[in-house]
Amino acid sequence: MPGQSTALRKEPAAGERAGMRTGSYLSWGRYPKTIHSHVYKPAWDDQIPAIVKGASAGELLPYGMGRSYGDSCLNAQRALVDCRRLNRILGFDEATGVLRCESGASFAAIIEVFLPKGWFVPVTPGTKFVTVGGAIANDVHGKNHHCAGTFGAHVRQLGLHRSGEGPVFCSPSENAEMFRATIGGLGLTGVIAWADIQLRPVAGPWIDCELAPFESLAGFLDLSGESDGRFEYTVAWLDCFAGKKARGIFFRGNHAAEAGGKLRPKLGPKLPFALPAWVLNRGTVKAFNTAYYYAHAAKRGTTRVGYDSFFYPLDSLRQWNLLYGKQGFLQYQCVLPSANLAALEELLDRIAHSGMGSFLGVLKQFGTAPAAGMLSFPRPGLTLALDFAMRGERTLELLRSLDDVVWQSGGALYPAKDARMSSAMFESSFPRWRSFVPYIDPKMSSSFWRRVTGPQ
Ligand SMILES: Cc1cc2nc3c(=O)[nH]c(=O)nc-3n(C[C@H](O)[C@H](O)[C@H](O)COP(=O)(O)OP(=O)(O)OC[C@H]3O[C@@H](n4cnc5c(N)ncnc54)[C@H](O)[C@@H]3O)c2cc1C
């Protein structure tokens, strides 16, 4: 790897976007509201050992861009290590496409530099405003899970700062268990300093995309089964007001085989402040869902679209999380074991009857790739993600009733999206979590971890 380093552009964190300052870092859902005792902002890798060694037990948690929805990136009353200034490209092998970068490098910046050279991130979540460290620590998945697995499957090696051992080099062959613990390890195994990522070759920035409406869950499954062998990316938007009927739009796409013309993604408008809570009510969300369904159901055939609008439609409205008002919102993402349509129907029925619909309803069939990390969330089955405005106990009660269905079906909840699951629900989602505990750095802790495993 060449030794020279290049600093990548810096984007604001979720908390800062919402006007919050040091000590008030938030997650994307803006719930819970958390105060931190201190935020370390190292600019250089060699500053981290002193921070980690000087901390007291359970004092620290690394922080990326705060794009986790709940409290897995928060450490109430304790300290964060904001890693976004550690954002340098350390090397790139043009023959193999292996990128070495610091953990604070964002997907947005990596794409900006490497897409023009014919390389794309191997797996991407629905926003490009995430860091490599955050993507590893949640072992994120994307629309290509059925053929590429999770982001962790494309990490070749990484450097980790641990309070006891100093810098630790981890890969599938060296410190292999620590490597598996760190992928999906929720930032608890130490501060990831850098990682080697296998990028994916592409001809250019364009995606050949097809849309297909469906009017039942069986229709969704048919489309998914028929598409997964032919399309690298598949996902569906679901109208959660339709109840068991479950209509939606299926999106599928492949990277275009030709370079095509240049694409200049534009920075979209920015929501300047939190909207009043009444703006997103049953009536407005239902109307939006109906309009969205009919607008897309009419579209037929293949369209060539830019990667930005295909992968990151939500990024086009910056700070869209402020739409949900001052109280913030919760995302509910579960996975249900394969073919458990009855459980999925029950979830949709309970949501429809609650009157608390979500305009973001995402459904995808995960593939069968083995988990890359000890606590990785994806597993074979159907994953459903929905946003709910935080309306206090009413919202929490609905989510608890959804938990009952997920629990009974043998499913799991995604920690990256969670702010309220019980320790029993966590235990049921990750029954082997105790075998992860020996890999936790004693200086690390998080609000999420204390909530689901008990006070430390
Ligand atoms: C619009 C939107 C769409 C999304 N779509 C998806 C999706 O499709 N699939 C999916 O899987 N997720 C999705 N997410 C969730 C998001 O991808 C993850 O939460 C991601 O981990 C956030 O990265 P981050 O850099 O913001 O990290 P943060 O949210 O700041 O932190 C996440 C975790 O990483 C740890 N961490 C951060 N940096 C380091 C480091 N240097 N060393 C060690 N640990 C570290 C933190 O301690 C924390 O546990 C989405 C989020 C949004 C807002």
Short mmCIF file of C-alpha atoms in Angstrom, two decimals, residues 43-401:
data_model
loop_
_atom_site.label_atom_id
_atom_site.label_comp_id
_atom_site.label_asym_id
_atom_site.label_seq_id
_atom_site.Cartn_x
_atom_site.Cartn_y
_atom_site.Cartn_z
CA ALA A 43 -7.41 14.31 14.29
CA TRP A 44 -4.60 11.76 14.14
CA ASP A 45 -4.49 8.06 14.73
CA ASP A 46 -1.60 8.37 17.21
CA GLN A 47 -3.81 10.43 19.57
CA ILE A 48 -6.15 7.50 20.23
CA PRO A 49 -3.94 5.33 22.48
CA ALA A 50 -3.67 8.11 25.08
CA ILE A 51 -7.45 8.68 25.01
CA VAL A 52 -8.19 4.98 25.39
CA LYS A 53 -5.57 4.30 28.07
CA GLY A 54 -6.49 7.42 30.07
CA ALA A 55 -10.21 6.57 30.21
CA SER A 56 -11.93 4.90 33.13
CA ALA A 57 -13.84 1.61 32.83
CA GLY A 58 -16.80 1.82 30.44
CA GLU A 59 -16.21 5.51 29.80
CA LEU A 60 -15.81 5.56 26.00
CA LEU A 61 -17.71 4.83 22.80
CA PRO A 62 -16.55 5.57 19.23
CA TYR A 63 -18.95 7.73 17.18
CA GLY A 64 -19.16 7.93 13.37
CA MET A 65 -21.78 10.12 11.68
CA GLY A 66 -24.60 9.29 14.09
CA ARG A 67 -26.67 7.60 11.37
CA SER A 68 -27.74 4.84 13.74
CA TYR A 69 -31.32 5.56 14.71
CA GLY A 70 -31.42 4.66 18.39
CA ASP A 71 -28.86 4.61 21.19
CA SER A 72 -26.19 2.21 19.91
CA CYS A 73 -24.00 5.22 18.99
CA LEU A 74 -24.73 7.04 22.26
CA ASN A 75 -23.08 6.84 25.68
CA ALA A 76 -25.25 8.83 28.10
CA GLN A 77 -23.36 10.74 30.80
CA ARG A 78 -20.09 9.25 29.53
CA ALA A 79 -17.76 10.10 26.65
CA LEU A 80 -17.69 9.67 22.87
CA VAL A 81 -14.68 9.44 20.58
CA ASP A 82 -15.80 11.27 17.43
CA CYS A 83 -13.83 9.53 14.67
CA ARG A 84 -14.82 11.72 11.71
CA ARG A 85 -11.53 13.59 11.53
CA LEU A 86 -9.74 10.26 11.04
CA ASN A 87 -10.83 10.30 7.41
CA ARG A 88 -7.72 9.80 5.31
CA ILE A 89 -7.19 7.50 2.38
CA LEU A 90 -4.06 5.57 3.25
CA GLY A 91 -3.62 3.56 0.07
CA PHE A 92 -5.33 2.01 -2.94
CA ASP A 93 -4.31 -0.99 -5.01
CA GLU A 94 -5.56 -0.27 -8.53
CA ALA A 95 -5.03 -3.86 -9.61
CA THR A 96 -7.21 -5.44 -6.91
CA GLY A 97 -9.46 -2.56 -5.83
CA VAL A 98 -8.47 -2.88 -2.17
CA LEU A 99 -8.79 0.47 -0.39
CA ARG A 100 -7.08 1.23 2.91
CA CYS A 101 -8.66 4.16 4.72
CA GLU A 102 -9.07 5.51 8.20
CA SER A 103 -12.28 4.59 9.97
CA GLY A 104 -13.83 8.06 9.78
CA ALA A 105 -13.85 8.11 5.96
CA SER A 106 -17.44 8.41 4.76
CA PHE A 107 -19.02 6.38 1.97
CA ALA A 108 -19.90 9.71 0.28
CA ALA A 109 -16.24 10.68 0.12
CA ILE A 110 -15.07 7.22 -0.96
CA ILE A 111 -17.60 7.20 -3.80
CA GLU A 112 -16.62 10.70 -4.85
CA VAL A 113 -12.96 9.70 -5.15
CA PHE A 114 -13.22 6.12 -6.46
CA LEU A 115 -16.33 6.01 -8.65
CA PRO A 116 -14.59 8.06 -11.37
CA LYS A 117 -11.81 5.42 -11.25
CA GLY A 118 -14.36 2.61 -11.80
CA TRP A 119 -14.88 1.38 -8.22
CA PHE A 120 -17.90 1.42 -5.90
CA VAL A 121 -18.48 0.43 -2.28
CA PRO A 122 -19.22 -3.33 -2.12
CA VAL A 123 -22.29 -2.97 0.11
CA THR A 124 -24.10 0.23 1.01
CA PRO A 125 -26.92 1.16 3.39
CA GLY A 126 -29.64 3.58 2.29
CA THR A 127 -27.50 6.63 3.09
CA LYS A 128 -23.96 7.45 2.00
CA PHE A 129 -23.43 9.59 5.10
CA VAL A 130 -21.94 6.76 7.15
CA THR A 131 -18.34 6.13 8.09
CA VAL A 132 -16.35 2.98 7.42
CA GLY A 133 -16.01 2.47 11.20
CA GLY A 134 -19.77 2.75 11.70
CA ALA A 135 -20.47 0.42 8.76
CA ILE A 136 -18.15 -2.21 10.24
CA ALA A 137 -19.44 -1.84 13.81
CA ASN A 138 -23.05 -2.44 12.67
CA ASP A 139 -22.04 -4.83 9.88
CA VAL A 140 -24.45 -2.97 7.63
CA HIS A 141 -26.40 -4.57 4.80
CA GLY A 142 -27.77 -3.21 1.54
CA LYS A 143 -30.00 -4.05 -1.38
CA ASN A 144 -27.46 -6.67 -2.53
CA HIS A 145 -27.48 -8.78 0.65
CA HIS A 146 -28.77 -11.79 -1.33
CA CYS A 147 -25.58 -11.86 -3.43
CA ALA A 148 -22.92 -9.92 -1.50
CA GLY A 149 -23.73 -10.52 2.18
CA THR A 150 -22.91 -7.68 4.58
CA PHE A 151 -20.24 -4.96 4.54
CA GLY A 152 -18.13 -6.99 6.97
CA ALA A 153 -17.70 -9.72 4.36
CA HIS A 154 -15.67 -7.24 2.27
CA VAL A 155 -13.34 -6.10 5.05
CA ARG A 156 -9.96 -7.76 4.47
CA GLN A 157 -8.24 -6.53 7.64
CA LEU A 158 -8.44 -3.76 10.17
CA GLY A 159 -6.44 -1.99 12.87
CA LEU A 160 -8.04 -1.67 16.30
CA HIS A 161 -6.98 0.44 19.29
CA ARG A 162 -7.56 -1.47 22.52
CA SER A 163 -6.84 -0.14 25.97
CA GLY A 164 -4.95 -3.23 27.17
CA GLU A 165 -3.05 -4.37 24.09
CA GLY A 166 -2.45 -1.15 22.11
CA PRO A 167 -2.97 -1.36 18.35
CA VAL A 168 -4.21 -4.81 17.30
CA PHE A 169 -4.12 -6.05 13.72
CA CYS A 170 -7.13 -8.26 12.90
CA SER A 171 -8.11 -10.26 9.82
CA PRO A 172 -9.81 -13.57 9.06
CA SER A 173 -6.42 -15.26 9.65
CA GLU A 174 -4.85 -13.09 12.38
CA ASN A 175 -6.71 -12.47 15.66
CA ALA A 176 -9.62 -13.97 13.76
CA GLU A 177 -12.00 -14.06 16.74
CA MET A 178 -11.36 -10.39 17.56
CA PHE A 179 -11.99 -9.65 13.86
CA ARG A 180 -15.36 -11.46 14.02
CA ALA A 181 -16.23 -9.70 17.27
CA THR A 182 -15.40 -6.26 15.85
CA ILE A 183 -17.56 -6.76 12.75
CA GLY A 184 -21.02 -5.98 14.09
CA GLY A 185 -19.38 -5.34 17.48
CA LEU A 186 -21.26 -2.06 18.11
CA GLY A 187 -18.05 -0.14 18.80
CA LEU A 188 -17.45 -2.11 21.99
CA THR A 189 -14.26 -3.98 21.06
CA GLY A 190 -12.17 -0.80 20.70
CA VAL A 191 -11.66 2.10 18.29
CA ILE A 192 -11.20 0.94 14.69
CA ALA A 193 -8.31 2.99 13.30
CA TRP A 194 -8.27 1.87 9.67
CA ALA A 195 -9.59 -0.91 7.46
CA ASP A 196 -8.85 -2.55 4.12
CA ILE A 197 -12.03 -2.76 2.03
CA GLN A 198 -12.46 -4.68 -1.19
CA LEU A 199 -14.23 -2.27 -3.55
CA ARG A 200 -16.41 -3.48 -6.40
CA PRO A 201 -15.54 -2.69 -10.05
CA VAL A 202 -18.21 -0.80 -12.01
CA ALA A 203 -18.36 0.64 -15.53
CA GLY A 204 -19.79 3.97 -14.40
CA PRO A 205 -22.27 5.75 -12.13
CA TRP A 206 -25.48 4.42 -13.73
CA ILE A 207 -27.94 1.76 -12.60
CA ASP A 208 -30.38 -0.03 -14.90
CA CYS A 209 -33.47 -0.10 -12.74
CA GLU A 210 -36.89 -1.75 -13.05
CA LEU A 211 -40.01 -1.17 -10.98
CA ALA A 212 -42.86 -3.62 -10.47
CA PRO A 213 -45.97 -3.09 -8.36
CA PHE A 214 -47.28 -5.93 -6.17
CA GLU A 215 -50.61 -6.28 -4.38
CA SER A 216 -49.97 -9.05 -1.87
CA LEU A 217 -47.12 -10.52 0.15
CA ALA A 218 -47.20 -13.59 -2.08
CA GLY A 219 -46.74 -11.20 -5.03
CA PHE A 220 -43.72 -9.69 -3.27
CA LEU A 221 -42.22 -13.14 -2.67
CA ASP A 222 -42.72 -14.11 -6.32
CA LEU A 223 -40.95 -10.96 -7.49
CA SER A 224 -38.16 -11.47 -5.00
CA GLY A 225 -37.64 -15.11 -5.98
CA GLU A 226 -37.67 -14.31 -9.68
CA SER A 227 -35.35 -11.28 -9.33
CA ASP A 228 -32.65 -12.40 -6.91
CA GLY A 229 -30.82 -14.49 -9.52
CA ARG A 230 -30.89 -11.76 -12.18
CA PHE A 231 -30.53 -8.53 -10.21
CA GLU A 232 -27.72 -7.51 -7.89
CA TYR A 233 -29.97 -5.10 -6.02
CA THR A 234 -33.53 -5.79 -4.88
CA VAL A 235 -35.77 -4.08 -2.34
CA ALA A 236 -39.43 -3.17 -1.96
CA TRP A 237 -41.30 -0.16 -0.64
CA LEU A 238 -44.37 -1.23 1.28
CA ASP A 239 -47.56 0.73 1.92
CA CYS A 240 -48.10 -0.13 5.56
CA PHE A 241 -51.63 1.34 5.54
CA ALA A 242 -52.74 -1.50 3.27
CA GLY A 243 -52.65 -3.99 6.20
CA LYS A 244 -52.50 -7.70 5.29
CA LYS A 245 -53.14 -6.78 1.65
CA ALA A 246 -49.63 -5.36 1.57
CA ARG A 247 -49.30 -3.51 -1.69
CA GLY A 248 -46.01 -1.98 -2.66
CA ILE A 249 -43.41 -1.31 -5.32
CA PHE A 250 -40.55 -3.70 -6.02
CA PHE A 251 -37.26 -2.07 -7.12
CA ARG A 252 -34.54 -4.10 -8.81
CA GLY A 253 -31.39 -3.04 -10.57
CA ASN A 254 -27.91 -3.76 -11.86
CA HIS A 255 -24.90 -1.56 -12.50
CA ALA A 256 -25.08 -0.50 -16.15
CA ALA A 257 -22.56 -2.33 -18.32
CA GLU A 258 -21.41 0.87 -20.09
CA ALA A 259 -19.74 3.91 -18.56
CA GLY A 260 -22.45 6.26 -19.91
CA GLY A 261 -22.20 10.00 -19.48
CA LYS A 262 -20.88 11.81 -16.42
CA LEU A 263 -23.15 12.14 -13.40
CA ARG A 264 -22.87 15.12 -11.07
CA PRO A 265 -24.98 14.37 -7.98
CA LYS A 266 -26.33 17.61 -6.54
CA LEU A 267 -26.60 18.47 -2.89
CA GLY A 268 -30.37 18.48 -2.22
CA PRO A 269 -32.34 21.00 -0.16
CA LYS A 270 -32.05 20.96 3.60
CA LEU A 271 -34.90 20.90 6.12
CA PRO A 272 -33.92 23.87 8.33
CA PHE A 273 -35.80 23.01 11.53
CA ALA A 274 -37.96 20.34 13.19
CA LEU A 275 -41.51 20.47 11.80
CA PRO A 276 -44.49 20.63 14.17
CA ALA A 277 -45.56 17.11 15.21
CA TRP A 278 -49.01 17.39 13.55
CA VAL A 279 -47.53 17.64 10.03
CA LEU A 280 -46.98 13.89 9.90
CA ASN A 281 -50.33 12.46 10.88
CA ARG A 282 -52.40 9.48 9.75
CA GLY A 283 -54.07 11.52 6.99
CA THR A 284 -50.91 13.03 5.48
CA VAL A 285 -48.92 9.79 5.61
CA LYS A 286 -51.78 7.77 4.11
CA ALA A 287 -52.18 10.32 1.31
CA PHE A 288 -48.44 10.25 0.65
CA ASN A 289 -48.41 6.44 0.51
CA THR A 290 -51.33 6.28 -1.92
CA ALA A 291 -49.79 8.93 -4.19
CA TYR A 292 -46.38 7.22 -4.05
CA TYR A 293 -47.89 3.84 -4.93
CA TYR A 294 -49.82 5.07 -7.97
CA ALA A 295 -47.00 7.31 -9.21
CA HIS A 296 -44.60 4.35 -9.27
CA ALA A 297 -47.04 1.58 -10.22
CA ALA A 298 -47.57 3.29 -13.57
CA LYS A 299 -43.85 3.15 -14.46
CA ARG A 300 -42.86 0.16 -16.62
CA GLY A 301 -39.69 -1.09 -18.25
CA THR A 302 -36.03 -0.43 -17.52
CA THR A 303 -34.83 3.07 -16.74
CA ARG A 304 -31.23 4.17 -16.40
CA VAL A 305 -30.83 6.22 -13.22
CA GLY A 306 -27.89 7.70 -11.35
CA TYR A 307 -26.51 5.69 -8.42
CA ASP A 308 -27.50 8.50 -6.04
CA SER A 309 -31.22 8.34 -6.75
CA PHE A 310 -31.18 4.52 -6.77
CA PHE A 311 -29.25 3.93 -3.54
CA TYR A 312 -29.79 7.14 -1.60
CA PRO A 313 -33.22 8.68 -2.36
CA LEU A 314 -33.54 9.86 1.24
CA ASP A 315 -30.24 11.75 1.13
CA SER A 316 -31.81 14.15 -1.38
CA LEU A 317 -33.58 15.95 1.48
CA ARG A 318 -30.86 16.77 3.98
CA GLN A 319 -31.86 16.56 7.64
CA TRP A 320 -35.09 14.78 6.69
CA ASN A 321 -35.13 13.37 10.21
CA LEU A 322 -36.44 16.77 11.35
CA LEU A 323 -39.72 15.95 9.56
CA TYR A 324 -40.77 14.01 12.64
CA GLY A 325 -40.76 16.98 14.96
CA LYS A 326 -38.98 17.71 18.20
CA GLN A 327 -39.74 14.38 19.84
CA GLY A 328 -37.93 12.49 17.11
CA PHE A 329 -38.84 9.06 15.77
CA LEU A 330 -38.09 5.37 16.11
CA GLN A 331 -37.24 2.98 13.38
CA TYR A 332 -38.41 -0.59 13.81
CA GLN A 333 -36.38 -3.12 11.83
CA CYS A 334 -36.88 -6.81 12.32
CA VAL A 335 -36.03 -10.00 10.48
CA LEU A 336 -38.50 -12.87 10.38
CA PRO A 337 -37.35 -16.39 9.56
CA SER A 338 -37.91 -17.33 5.92
CA ALA A 339 -41.39 -17.81 4.58
CA ASN A 340 -43.06 -16.74 7.81
CA LEU A 341 -45.72 -14.80 5.97
CA ALA A 342 -48.23 -15.23 8.77
CA ALA A 343 -45.97 -13.29 11.16
CA LEU A 344 -45.40 -10.56 8.58
CA GLU A 345 -49.14 -10.27 7.99
CA GLU A 346 -49.74 -10.02 11.71
CA LEU A 347 -47.18 -7.20 12.01
CA LEU A 348 -48.79 -5.27 9.17
CA ASP A 349 -52.24 -5.83 10.61
CA ARG A 350 -51.22 -4.52 14.03
CA ILE A 351 -49.60 -1.45 12.44
CA ALA A 352 -52.64 -0.72 10.25
CA HIS A 353 -54.98 -1.01 13.25
CA SER A 354 -52.80 1.22 15.42
CA GLY A 355 -53.35 4.15 13.05
CA MET A 356 -49.65 4.95 13.34
CA GLY A 357 -48.49 4.42 9.79
CA SER A 358 -45.04 5.02 8.41
CA PHE A 359 -44.28 6.45 4.99
CA LEU A 360 -41.01 4.63 4.95
CA GLY A 361 -41.78 0.90 4.76
CA VAL A 362 -38.99 -1.26 3.41
CA LEU A 363 -39.16 -4.99 2.79
CA LYS A 364 -36.34 -7.23 1.61
CA GLN A 365 -35.52 -10.91 1.55
CA PHE A 366 -32.09 -11.50 3.06
CA GLY A 367 -29.83 -14.06 1.41
CA THR A 368 -28.20 -17.05 3.05
CA ALA A 369 -24.63 -15.70 3.39
CA PRO A 370 -23.11 -16.75 6.73
CA ALA A 371 -22.87 -13.93 9.28
CA ALA A 372 -19.56 -12.04 9.04
CA GLY A 373 -19.61 -10.99 12.69
CA MET A 374 -20.56 -12.53 16.03
CA LEU A 375 -23.43 -10.06 16.51
CA SER A 376 -24.38 -9.50 12.86
CA PHE A 377 -28.08 -8.87 12.46
CA PRO A 378 -28.85 -10.21 8.94
CA ARG A 379 -29.92 -13.85 8.69
CA PRO A 380 -32.05 -15.74 6.17
CA GLY A 381 -35.58 -14.38 6.15
CA LEU A 382 -37.63 -11.29 5.48
CA THR A 383 -36.55 -7.97 6.90
CA LEU A 384 -39.04 -5.17 7.43
CA ALA A 385 -38.10 -1.58 8.40
CA LEU A 386 -40.62 1.11 9.36
CA ASP A 387 -40.38 4.59 10.86
CA PHE A 388 -42.75 5.78 13.58
CA ALA A 389 -42.98 9.30 14.93
CA MET A 390 -42.33 9.26 18.67
CA ARG A 391 -45.69 9.87 20.35
CA GLY A 392 -44.75 8.63 23.81
CA GLU A 393 -46.31 5.58 25.41
CA ARG A 394 -48.71 5.02 22.48
CA THR A 395 -45.78 4.43 20.14
CA LEU A 396 -43.84 2.32 22.63
CA GLU A 397 -46.91 0.15 23.23
CA LEU A 398 -47.32 -0.54 19.51
CA LEU A 399 -43.64 -1.49 19.20
CA ARG A 400 -43.88 -3.84 22.18
CA SER A 401 -46.84 -5.54 20.53
#
